Amino acid sequence: MTIDVGAHLKAVRTLHGLSQRELAKRAGVTNGLISLIEQNRVSPSVSSLKKVLDGIPMSLADFFTLDEVQGPDVFFDKETLPDLGSGPVSLRLVAARRGNRAMAILQERYQPGADTGEDMLSHRGEAGGIVCRGEIEVTIGSQSRILGPGDAYYFSSSTPHRFRNLGTEVCEIVSACTPPTF
Amino acid sequence: MTIDVGAHLKAVRTLHGLSQRELAKRAGVTNGLISLIEQNRVSPSVSSLKKVLDGIPMSLADFFTLDEVQGPDVFFDKETLPDLGSGPVSLRLVAARRGNRAMAILQERYQPGADTGEDMLSHRGEAGGIVCRGEIEVTIGSQSRILGPGDAYYFSSSTPHRFRNLGTEVCEIVSACTPPTF
DNA sequence: TGCCTTCGTCCATTATATTAGACAGCCAAT
DNA sequence: ATTGGCTGTCTAATATAATGGACGAAGGCA
C-alpha cells in the first residue's frame, strides 16, 4: 500500500475547509511547507507531519489508517490480523486499527524463553488479559507471579512490567487495553 | 498523545528479534539512522520511516496505532474469578468487578448447542473478542459468520448480537467490553 | 591472553526538509 | 482599471535528516 501523503493531506485539509495558510498558522509551520508536502516534493518528518495534523486536528494513526481498505468492521479473519512480530513474542491485533476504537484486543504468543525485556513503554490507560495456554511469569513493578491457563491480570498501565516464558511450552494470552491510542 | 517514535521503533524492532544493522540492511537505510531515530535525536521523514517499517514489515498505520502491551498491577487466580453460570454458556469475569475499571474481560465457554438467544441485551460501549478454541457462529446485526481459533470480532454494543455453538466441540472465547456493563 | 564478530553510538560530510519572503492568479469591491 | 485580500506556487537561505565510516564495549572462541 503506497501512501500518497501529499494527496491525502490535501484531501483531509480541504475536507476540513482549511486553506494551506490557515492550516499552517494553526500548525505552527509555513504555508510553503504544506504546499511542498501536498505536491510530494518533500517527505515531511514525522514531527512536522504531526504538527500539521495537530492543526486539523487528526492523529497520525488516523491519517495513515484512512487509506486502508474499509472492510466489514465486525469480523476479522486470523490471516488478516496484523502480525506484530514473528520472533519469540508475537502479537496479533484485533481492533484499534481505526482511531475511534474504544479499546484494542490482542492475541499474544510467547515462545519458550521469550522475554519482553524490562524497559517496556507504558502510558495512560488500563490493560488486562487471560492466559489461554501454557504458563508465563509476569512482573509488575516489584510484584512477580507465574500465571497458568485461566489465570488473569489487570492493571492501569503506568507501571513498568515484563513478560517471560520460563517454561518449555508456548504460552498464549488474550489481552485487551484501553484506550487503543498511545 | 505525543508518540515516542524512537522507543516505539526500538520495541517493535526488538520484538522481531532484529538488530539495528539487520533492520537497516533490510530497509535500505544505514544503521546509524536507526540508532539516531531510536534515540529521538532525529525525527525521521515519513519516507524513511516507511522504508524502515517495510523492513520489518509493518505498515505506518499499524506503527502509529499500536503500542506495547502493558504489564499488570493485579493478578487473578482462576479459582477466584467469579463464575457466572455453569450451564451451556459459562462466563468468568476478570475485571470490572472492583472499582472504576475501564473495561471488563471475560472468558466465555459455549457448550455444543449453546445459544445466547436472539436479542441479547445491548448497552452503550464496544465489545470484541478472539476465539481460542472450537468454532462458533456469531451474528452481529444482519451479518453472520462462523469463527474459528484465531478469528475475532468487534462491534459497538448497541448492535443486537447472538452467539451459537453449532458444532460438537466446546468453544472458548476471550472477550472484552467497555464500559464494563456486567 | 589475543582475535574475531556483532552490538550500538558518534562524527563529519552530503542530501534534504523547512523557512521567509516574493510571485502570479483569482475574485470582490471600489 | 484599480485596490485589497485571498488562493497556491516557487526560490534562496538555513536547519535538520541521512550517509559512510570509525569507535569502544561485549561476547565467543582459539
JSON list of C-alpha atoms in Angstrom, two decimals, chain B:
[
{"chain": "B", "resi": 1, "resn": "MET", "atom": "CA", "xyz": [-0.75, 11.76, 22.77]},
{"chain": "B", "resi": 2, "resn": "THR", "atom": "CA", "xyz": [2.82, 12.51, 21.97]},
{"chain": "B", "resi": 3, "resn": "ILE", "atom": "CA", "xyz": [4.24, 9.48, 20.28]},
{"chain": "B", "resi": 4, "resn": "ASP", "atom": "CA", "xyz": [7.67, 8.33, 21.30]},
{"chain": "B", "resi": 5, "resn": "VAL", "atom": "CA", "xyz": [8.72, 7.19, 17.86]},
{"chain": "B", "resi": 6, "resn": "GLY", "atom": "CA", "xyz": [12.17, 6.17, 18.98]},
{"chain": "B", "resi": 7, "resn": "ALA", "atom": "CA", "xyz": [11.16, 3.94, 21.85]},
{"chain": "B", "resi": 8, "resn": "HIS", "atom": "CA", "xyz": [8.33, 2.57, 19.80]},
{"chain": "B", "resi": 9, "resn": "LEU", "atom": "CA", "xyz": [10.57, 1.63, 16.91]},
{"chain": "B", "resi": 10, "resn": "LYS", "atom": "CA", "xyz": [13.03, 0.04, 19.26]},
{"chain": "B", "resi": 11, "resn": "ALA", "atom": "CA", "xyz": [10.28, -2.02, 20.88]},
{"chain": "B", "resi": 12, "resn": "VAL", "atom": "CA", "xyz": [8.96, -3.14, 17.52]},
{"chain": "B", "resi": 13, "resn": "ARG", "atom": "CA", "xyz": [12.41, -3.95, 16.21]},
{"chain": "B", "resi": 14, "resn": "THR", "atom": "CA", "xyz": [13.49, -5.99, 19.22]},
{"chain": "B", "resi": 15, "resn": "LEU", "atom": "CA", "xyz": [10.14, -7.75, 19.27]},
{"chain": "B", "resi": 16, "resn": "HIS", "atom": "CA", "xyz": [11.06, -9.04, 15.85]},
{"chain": "B", "resi": 17, "resn": "GLY", "atom": "CA", "xyz": [14.49, -10.06, 17.02]},
{"chain": "B", "resi": 18, "resn": "LEU", "atom": "CA", "xyz": [16.30, -7.70, 14.68]},
{"chain": "B", "resi": 19, "resn": "SER", "atom": "CA", "xyz": [19.47, -5.73, 15.32]},
{"chain": "B", "resi": 20, "resn": "GLN", "atom": "CA", "xyz": [19.82, -2.18, 14.08]},
{"chain": "B", "resi": 21, "resn": "ARG", "atom": "CA", "xyz": [22.14, -3.35, 11.34]},
{"chain": "B", "resi": 22, "resn": "GLU", "atom": "CA", "xyz": [19.92, -6.19, 10.24]},
{"chain": "B", "resi": 23, "resn": "LEU", "atom": "CA", "xyz": [16.91, -3.94, 10.00]},
{"chain": "B", "resi": 24, "resn": "ALA", "atom": "CA", "xyz": [18.92, -1.24, 8.27]},
{"chain": "B", "resi": 25, "resn": "LYS", "atom": "CA", "xyz": [20.03, -3.71, 5.64]},
{"chain": "B", "resi": 26, "resn": "ARG", "atom": "CA", "xyz": [16.51, -4.90, 5.01]},
{"chain": "B", "resi": 27, "resn": "ALA", "atom": "CA", "xyz": [15.17, -1.39, 4.91]},
{"chain": "B", "resi": 28, "resn": "GLY", "atom": "CA", "xyz": [17.88, 0.05, 2.71]},
{"chain": "B", "resi": 29, "resn": "VAL", "atom": "CA", "xyz": [18.99, 2.67, 5.20]},
{"chain": "B", "resi": 30, "resn": "THR", "atom": "CA", "xyz": [22.04, 2.97, 7.41]},
{"chain": "B", "resi": 31, "resn": "ASN", "atom": "CA", "xyz": [22.29, 1.51, 10.88]},
{"chain": "B", "resi": 32, "resn": "GLY", "atom": "CA", "xyz": [23.29, 4.92, 12.15]},
{"chain": "B", "resi": 33, "resn": "LEU", "atom": "CA", "xyz": [19.98, 6.36, 11.09]},
{"chain": "B", "resi": 34, "resn": "ILE", "atom": "CA", "xyz": [18.09, 3.74, 13.02]},
{"chain": "B", "resi": 35, "resn": "SER", "atom": "CA", "xyz": [20.23, 4.45, 16.03]},
{"chain": "B", "resi": 36, "resn": "LEU", "atom": "CA", "xyz": [19.50, 8.16, 15.78]},
{"chain": "B", "resi": 37, "resn": "ILE", "atom": "CA", "xyz": [15.78, 7.58, 15.34]},
{"chain": "B", "resi": 38, "resn": "GLU", "atom": "CA", "xyz": [15.59, 5.28, 18.35]},
{"chain": "B", "resi": 39, "resn": "GLN", "atom": "CA", "xyz": [17.34, 7.87, 20.47]},
{"chain": "B", "resi": 40, "resn": "ASN", "atom": "CA", "xyz": [14.91, 10.51, 19.22]},
{"chain": "B", "resi": 41, "resn": "ARG", "atom": "CA", "xyz": [17.86, 12.54, 18.02]},
{"chain": "B", "resi": 42, "resn": "VAL", "atom": "CA", "xyz": [16.10, 12.99, 14.69]},
{"chain": "B", "resi": 43, "resn": "SER", "atom": "CA", "xyz": [12.51, 12.89, 13.57]},
{"chain": "B", "resi": 44, "resn": "PRO", "atom": "CA", "xyz": [12.58, 10.67, 10.50]},
{"chain": "B", "resi": 45, "resn": "SER", "atom": "CA", "xyz": [10.87, 11.66, 7.31]},
{"chain": "B", "resi": 46, "resn": "VAL", "atom": "CA", "xyz": [7.78, 9.70, 6.50]},
{"chain": "B", "resi": 47, "resn": "SER", "atom": "CA", "xyz": [9.56, 8.13, 3.56]},
{"chain": "B", "resi": 48, "resn": "SER", "atom": "CA", "xyz": [12.45, 7.00, 5.73]},
{"chain": "B", "resi": 49, "resn": "LEU", "atom": "CA", "xyz": [10.20, 5.64, 8.42]},
{"chain": "B", "resi": 50, "resn": "LYS", "atom": "CA", "xyz": [8.24, 3.79, 5.77]},
{"chain": "B", "resi": 51, "resn": "LYS", "atom": "CA", "xyz": [11.42, 2.23, 4.42]},
{"chain": "B", "resi": 52, "resn": "VAL", "atom": "CA", "xyz": [12.39, 1.15, 7.90]},
{"chain": "B", "resi": 53, "resn": "LEU", "atom": "CA", "xyz": [8.98, -0.32, 8.65]},
{"chain": "B", "resi": 54, "resn": "ASP", "atom": "CA", "xyz": [8.95, -2.13, 5.30]},
{"chain": "B", "resi": 55, "resn": "GLY", "atom": "CA", "xyz": [11.98, -3.99, 6.57]},
{"chain": "B", "resi": 56, "resn": "ILE", "atom": "CA", "xyz": [10.07, -5.40, 9.50]},
{"chain": "B", "resi": 57, "resn": "PRO", "atom": "CA", "xyz": [7.50, -5.40, 7.82]},
{"chain": "B", "resi": 58, "resn": "MET", "atom": "CA", "xyz": [4.83, -3.18, 9.32]},
{"chain": "B", "resi": 59, "resn": "SER", "atom": "CA", "xyz": [2.54, -0.54, 7.92]},
{"chain": "B", "resi": 60, "resn": "LEU", "atom": "CA", "xyz": [2.71, 3.07, 9.02]},
{"chain": "B", "resi": 61, "resn": "ALA", "atom": "CA", "xyz": [-0.89, 2.77, 10.15]},
{"chain": "B", "resi": 62, "resn": "ASP", "atom": "CA", "xyz": [-0.09, -0.12, 12.42]},
{"chain": "B", "resi": 63, "resn": "PHE", "atom": "CA", "xyz": [3.02, 1.57, 13.72]},
{"chain": "B", "resi": 64, "resn": "PHE", "atom": "CA", "xyz": [1.15, 4.63, 14.86]},
{"chain": "B", "resi": 65, "resn": "THR", "atom": "CA", "xyz": [-1.83, 2.73, 16.09]},
{"chain": "B", "resi": 66, "resn": "LEU", "atom": "CA", "xyz": [-0.08, 0.12, 18.10]},
{"chain": "B", "resi": 67, "resn": "ASP", "atom": "CA", "xyz": [1.98, 0.07, 21.14]},
{"chain": "B", "resi": 68, "resn": "GLU", "atom": "CA", "xyz": [3.26, -2.43, 23.53]},
{"chain": "B", "resi": 69, "resn": "VAL", "atom": "CA", "xyz": [1.11, -4.47, 25.79]},
{"chain": "B", "resi": 70, "resn": "GLN", "atom": "CA", "xyz": [1.30, -3.17, 29.26]},
{"chain": "B", "resi": 71, "resn": "GLY", "atom": "CA", "xyz": [2.07, -5.00, 32.43]},
{"chain": "B", "resi": 72, "resn": "PRO", "atom": "CA", "xyz": [-0.24, -5.98, 35.26]},
{"chain": "B", "resi": 73, "resn": "ASP", "atom": "CA", "xyz": [-0.92, -4.47, 38.62]},
{"chain": "B", "resi": 74, "resn": "VAL", "atom": "CA", "xyz": [-3.23, -7.20, 39.80]},
{"chain": "B", "resi": 75, "resn": "PHE", "atom": "CA", "xyz": [-3.28, -10.94, 39.36]},
{"chain": "B", "resi": 76, "resn": "PHE", "atom": "CA", "xyz": [-6.28, -13.21, 39.34]},
{"chain": "B", "resi": 77, "resn": "ASP", "atom": "CA", "xyz": [-6.17, -16.93, 40.02]},
{"chain": "B", "resi": 78, "resn": "LYS", "atom": "CA", "xyz": [-8.71, -18.79, 38.04]},
{"chain": "B", "resi": 79, "resn": "GLU", "atom": "CA", "xyz": [-10.29, -20.18, 41.20]},
{"chain": "B", "resi": 80, "resn": "THR", "atom": "CA", "xyz": [-11.02, -16.71, 42.44]},
{"chain": "B", "resi": 81, "resn": "LEU", "atom": "CA", "xyz": [-12.59, -15.45, 39.24]},
{"chain": "B", "resi": 82, "resn": "PRO", "atom": "CA", "xyz": [-16.32, -15.09, 39.59]},
{"chain": "B", "resi": 83, "resn": "ASP", "atom": "CA", "xyz": [-18.16, -17.76, 37.66]},
{"chain": "B", "resi": 84, "resn": "LEU", "atom": "CA", "xyz": [-21.34, -16.61, 36.03]},
{"chain": "B", "resi": 85, "resn": "GLY", "atom": "CA", "xyz": [-23.32, -19.71, 35.28]},
{"chain": "B", "resi": 86, "resn": "SER", "atom": "CA", "xyz": [-22.32, -23.30, 34.78]},
{"chain": "B", "resi": 87, "resn": "GLY", "atom": "CA", "xyz": [-24.88, -24.08, 32.10]},
{"chain": "B", "resi": 88, "resn": "PRO", "atom": "CA", "xyz": [-24.32, -24.28, 28.35]},
{"chain": "B", "resi": 89, "resn": "VAL", "atom": "CA", "xyz": [-22.83, -20.82, 28.43]},
{"chain": "B", "resi": 90, "resn": "SER", "atom": "CA", "xyz": [-20.38, -20.01, 31.19]},
{"chain": "B", "resi": 91, "resn": "LEU", "atom": "CA", "xyz": [-18.64, -16.75, 31.83]},
{"chain": "B", "resi": 92, "resn": "ARG", "atom": "CA", "xyz": [-15.67, -15.97, 34.00]},
{"chain": "B", "resi": 93, "resn": "LEU", "atom": "CA", "xyz": [-15.10, -12.34, 34.74]},
{"chain": "B", "resi": 94, "resn": "VAL", "atom": "CA", "xyz": [-11.66, -10.85, 35.11]},
{"chain": "B", "resi": 95, "resn": "ALA", "atom": "CA", "xyz": [-12.04, -7.21, 35.77]},
{"chain": "B", "resi": 96, "resn": "ALA", "atom": "CA", "xyz": [-14.84, -4.75, 36.16]},
{"chain": "B", "resi": 97, "resn": "ARG", "atom": "CA", "xyz": [-15.92, -6.07, 39.49]},
{"chain": "B", "resi": 98, "resn": "ARG", "atom": "CA", "xyz": [-13.91, -3.82, 41.59]},
{"chain": "B", "resi": 99, "resn": "GLY", "atom": "CA", "xyz": [-13.68, -0.08, 41.46]},
{"chain": "B", "resi": 100, "resn": "ASN", "atom": "CA", "xyz": [-13.80, 2.04, 38.35]},
{"chain": "B", "resi": 101, "resn": "ARG", "atom": "CA", "xyz": [-12.48, -0.30, 35.77]},
{"chain": "B", "resi": 102, "resn": "ALA", "atom": "CA", "xyz": [-12.44, 0.97, 32.25]},
{"chain": "B", "resi": 103, "resn": "MET", "atom": "CA", "xyz": [-13.42, -2.37, 30.81]},
{"chain": "B", "resi": 104, "resn": "ALA", "atom": "CA", "xyz": [-14.30, -5.96, 31.54]},
{"chain": "B", "resi": 105, "resn": "ILE", "atom": "CA", "xyz": [-12.51, -9.03, 30.30]},
{"chain": "B", "resi": 106, "resn": "LEU", "atom": "CA", "xyz": [-14.39, -12.29, 30.04]},
{"chain": "B", "resi": 107, "resn": "GLN", "atom": "CA", "xyz": [-13.58, -15.86, 29.38]},
{"chain": "B", "resi": 108, "resn": "GLU", "atom": "CA", "xyz": [-16.63, -17.42, 27.74]},
{"chain": "B", "resi": 109, "resn": "ARG", "atom": "CA", "xyz": [-17.26, -21.10, 27.23]},
{"chain": "B", "resi": 110, "resn": "TYR", "atom": "CA", "xyz": [-20.01, -22.33, 24.93]},
{"chain": "B", "resi": 111, "resn": "GLN", "atom": "CA", "xyz": [-21.03, -25.97, 25.12]},
{"chain": "B", "resi": 112, "resn": "PRO", "atom": "CA", "xyz": [-22.18, -27.65, 21.89]},
{"chain": "B", "resi": 113, "resn": "GLY", "atom": "CA", "xyz": [-25.63, -26.34, 21.08]},
{"chain": "B", "resi": 114, "resn": "ALA", "atom": "CA", "xyz": [-25.29, -23.36, 23.35]},
{"chain": "B", "resi": 115, "resn": "ASP", "atom": "CA", "xyz": [-27.19, -20.29, 22.15]},
{"chain": "B", "resi": 116, "resn": "THR", "atom": "CA", "xyz": [-27.35, -16.88, 23.71]},
{"chain": "B", "resi": 117, "resn": "GLY", "atom": "CA", "xyz": [-30.68, -16.21, 22.06]},
{"chain": "B", "resi": 118, "resn": "GLU", "atom": "CA", "xyz": [-31.69, -13.57, 19.62]},
{"chain": "B", "resi": 119, "resn": "ASP", "atom": "CA", "xyz": [-31.97, -10.37, 21.50]},
{"chain": "B", "resi": 120, "resn": "MET", "atom": "CA", "xyz": [-29.03, -10.04, 23.77]},
{"chain": "B", "resi": 121, "resn": "LEU", "atom": "CA", "xyz": [-29.07, -7.07, 25.99]},
{"chain": "B", "resi": 122, "resn": "SER", "atom": "CA", "xyz": [-27.28, -4.22, 24.46]},
{"chain": "B", "resi": 123, "resn": "HIS", "atom": "CA", "xyz": [-25.81, -1.24, 26.19]},
{"chain": "B", "resi": 124, "resn": "ARG", "atom": "CA", "xyz": [-23.59, 1.56, 25.18]},
{"chain": "B", "resi": 125, "resn": "GLY", "atom": "CA", "xyz": [-19.98, 0.83, 24.51]},
{"chain": "B", "resi": 126, "resn": "GLU", "atom": "CA", "xyz": [-18.00, -1.60, 22.44]},
{"chain": "B", "resi": 127, "resn": "ALA", "atom": "CA", "xyz": [-17.11, -5.24, 22.63]},
{"chain": "B", "resi": 128, "resn": "GLY", "atom": "CA", "xyz": [-14.73, -7.59, 20.89]},
{"chain": "B", "resi": 129, "resn": "GLY", "atom": "CA", "xyz": [-13.06, -10.94, 21.29]},
{"chain": "B", "resi": 130, "resn": "ILE", "atom": "CA", "xyz": [-10.92, -13.71, 19.92]},
{"chain": "B", "resi": 131, "resn": "VAL", "atom": "CA", "xyz": [-11.87, -17.36, 19.52]},
{"chain": "B", "resi": 132, "resn": "CYS", "atom": "CA", "xyz": [-9.40, -19.56, 21.38]},
{"chain": "B", "resi": 133, "resn": "ARG", "atom": "CA", "xyz": [-10.86, -22.98, 20.82]},
{"chain": "B", "resi": 134, "resn": "GLY", "atom": "CA", "xyz": [-13.62, -24.57, 18.78]},
{"chain": "B", "resi": 135, "resn": "GLU", "atom": "CA", "xyz": [-15.94, -22.81, 16.40]},
{"chain": "B", "resi": 136, "resn": "ILE", "atom": "CA", "xyz": [-18.93, -20.56, 16.89]},
{"chain": "B", "resi": 137, "resn": "GLU", "atom": "CA", "xyz": [-21.49, -18.78, 14.78]},
{"chain": "B", "resi": 138, "resn": "VAL", "atom": "CA", "xyz": [-21.55, -15.09, 15.56]},
{"chain": "B", "resi": 139, "resn": "THR", "atom": "CA", "xyz": [-24.35, -12.85, 14.38]},
{"chain": "B", "resi": 140, "resn": "ILE", "atom": "CA", "xyz": [-23.93, -9.10, 14.62]},
{"chain": "B", "resi": 141, "resn": "GLY", "atom": "CA", "xyz": [-26.74, -7.03, 13.23]},
{"chain": "B", "resi": 142, "resn": "SER", "atom": "CA", "xyz": [-27.52, -8.54, 9.87]},
{"chain": "B", "resi": 143, "resn": "GLN", "atom": "CA", "xyz": [-24.13, -10.15, 9.40]},
{"chain": "B", "resi": 144, "resn": "SER", "atom": "CA", "xyz": [-23.41, -13.70, 10.39]},
{"chain": "B", "resi": 145, "resn": "ARG", "atom": "CA", "xyz": [-20.25, -15.70, 10.33]},
{"chain": "B", "resi": 146, "resn": "ILE", "atom": "CA", "xyz": [-18.60, -18.80, 11.71]},
{"chain": "B", "resi": 147, "resn": "LEU", "atom": "CA", "xyz": [-15.38, -18.04, 13.53]},
{"chain": "B", "resi": 148, "resn": "GLY", "atom": "CA", "xyz": [-12.60, -20.47, 14.38]},
{"chain": "B", "resi": 149, "resn": "PRO", "atom": "CA", "xyz": [-9.48, -20.27, 16.54]},
{"chain": "B", "resi": 150, "resn": "GLY", "atom": "CA", "xyz": [-7.65, -17.00, 15.96]},
{"chain": "B", "resi": 151, "resn": "ASP", "atom": "CA", "xyz": [-10.62, -15.31, 14.32]},
{"chain": "B", "resi": 152, "resn": "ALA", "atom": "CA", "xyz": [-12.05, -12.26, 16.01]},
{"chain": "B", "resi": 153, "resn": "TYR", "atom": "CA", "xyz": [-14.93, -9.82, 16.13]},
{"chain": "B", "resi": 154, "resn": "TYR", "atom": "CA", "xyz": [-15.52, -6.27, 17.25]},
{"chain": "B", "resi": 155, "resn": "PHE", "atom": "CA", "xyz": [-18.73, -4.25, 17.41]},
{"chain": "B", "resi": 156, "resn": "SER", "atom": "CA", "xyz": [-20.45, -1.46, 19.25]},
{"chain": "B", "resi": 157, "resn": "SER", "atom": "CA", "xyz": [-22.67, -2.92, 21.90]},
{"chain": "B", "resi": 158, "resn": "SER", "atom": "CA", "xyz": [-25.83, -1.26, 20.71]},
{"chain": "B", "resi": 159, "resn": "THR", "atom": "CA", "xyz": [-25.96, -3.68, 17.80]},
{"chain": "B", "resi": 160, "resn": "PRO", "atom": "CA", "xyz": [-28.01, -6.80, 18.51]},
{"chain": "B", "resi": 161, "resn": "HIS", "atom": "CA", "xyz": [-25.82, -9.85, 18.63]},
{"chain": "B", "resi": 162, "resn": "ARG", "atom": "CA", "xyz": [-26.03, -13.58, 19.11]},
{"chain": "B", "resi": 163, "resn": "PHE", "atom": "CA", "xyz": [-23.63, -16.44, 19.71]},
{"chain": "B", "resi": 164, "resn": "ARG", "atom": "CA", "xyz": [-24.45, -20.05, 18.79]},
{"chain": "B", "resi": 165, "resn": "ASN", "atom": "CA", "xyz": [-22.23, -23.08, 19.01]},
{"chain": "B", "resi": 166, "resn": "LEU", "atom": "CA", "xyz": [-23.40, -25.22, 16.09]},
{"chain": "B", "resi": 167, "resn": "GLY", "atom": "CA", "xyz": [-20.57, -27.73, 16.35]},
{"chain": "B", "resi": 168, "resn": "THR", "atom": "CA", "xyz": [-19.81, -30.68, 18.57]},
{"chain": "B", "resi": 169, "resn": "GLU", "atom": "CA", "xyz": [-16.89, -29.17, 20.38]},
{"chain": "B", "resi": 170, "resn": "VAL", "atom": "CA", "xyz": [-16.71, -26.75, 23.25]},
{"chain": "B", "resi": 171, "resn": "CYS", "atom": "CA", "xyz": [-15.91, -23.23, 22.10]},
{"chain": "B", "resi": 172, "resn": "GLU", "atom": "CA", "xyz": [-13.84, -20.82, 24.16]},
{"chain": "B", "resi": 173, "resn": "ILE", "atom": "CA", "xyz": [-13.67, -17.11, 23.61]},
{"chain": "B", "resi": 174, "resn": "VAL", "atom": "CA", "xyz": [-11.84, -14.38, 25.41]},
{"chain": "B", "resi": 175, "resn": "SER", "atom": "CA", "xyz": [-13.63, -11.10, 25.06]},
{"chain": "B", "resi": 176, "resn": "ALA", "atom": "CA", "xyz": [-13.50, -7.57, 26.36]},
{"chain": "B", "resi": 177, "resn": "CYS", "atom": "CA", "xyz": [-16.06, -4.84, 26.59]},
{"chain": "B", "resi": 178, "resn": "THR", "atom": "CA", "xyz": [-16.07, -1.24, 27.60]},
{"chain": "B", "resi": 179, "resn": "PRO", "atom": "CA", "xyz": [-17.50, 0.16, 29.71]},
{"chain": "B", "resi": 180, "resn": "PRO", "atom": "CA", "xyz": [-17.96, -2.86, 31.96]},
{"chain": "B", "resi": 181, "resn": "THR", "atom": "CA", "xyz": [-21.71, -3.36, 31.95]},
{"chain": "B", "resi": 182, "resn": "PHE", "atom": "CA", "xyz": [-21.95, -6.62, 33.81]}
]
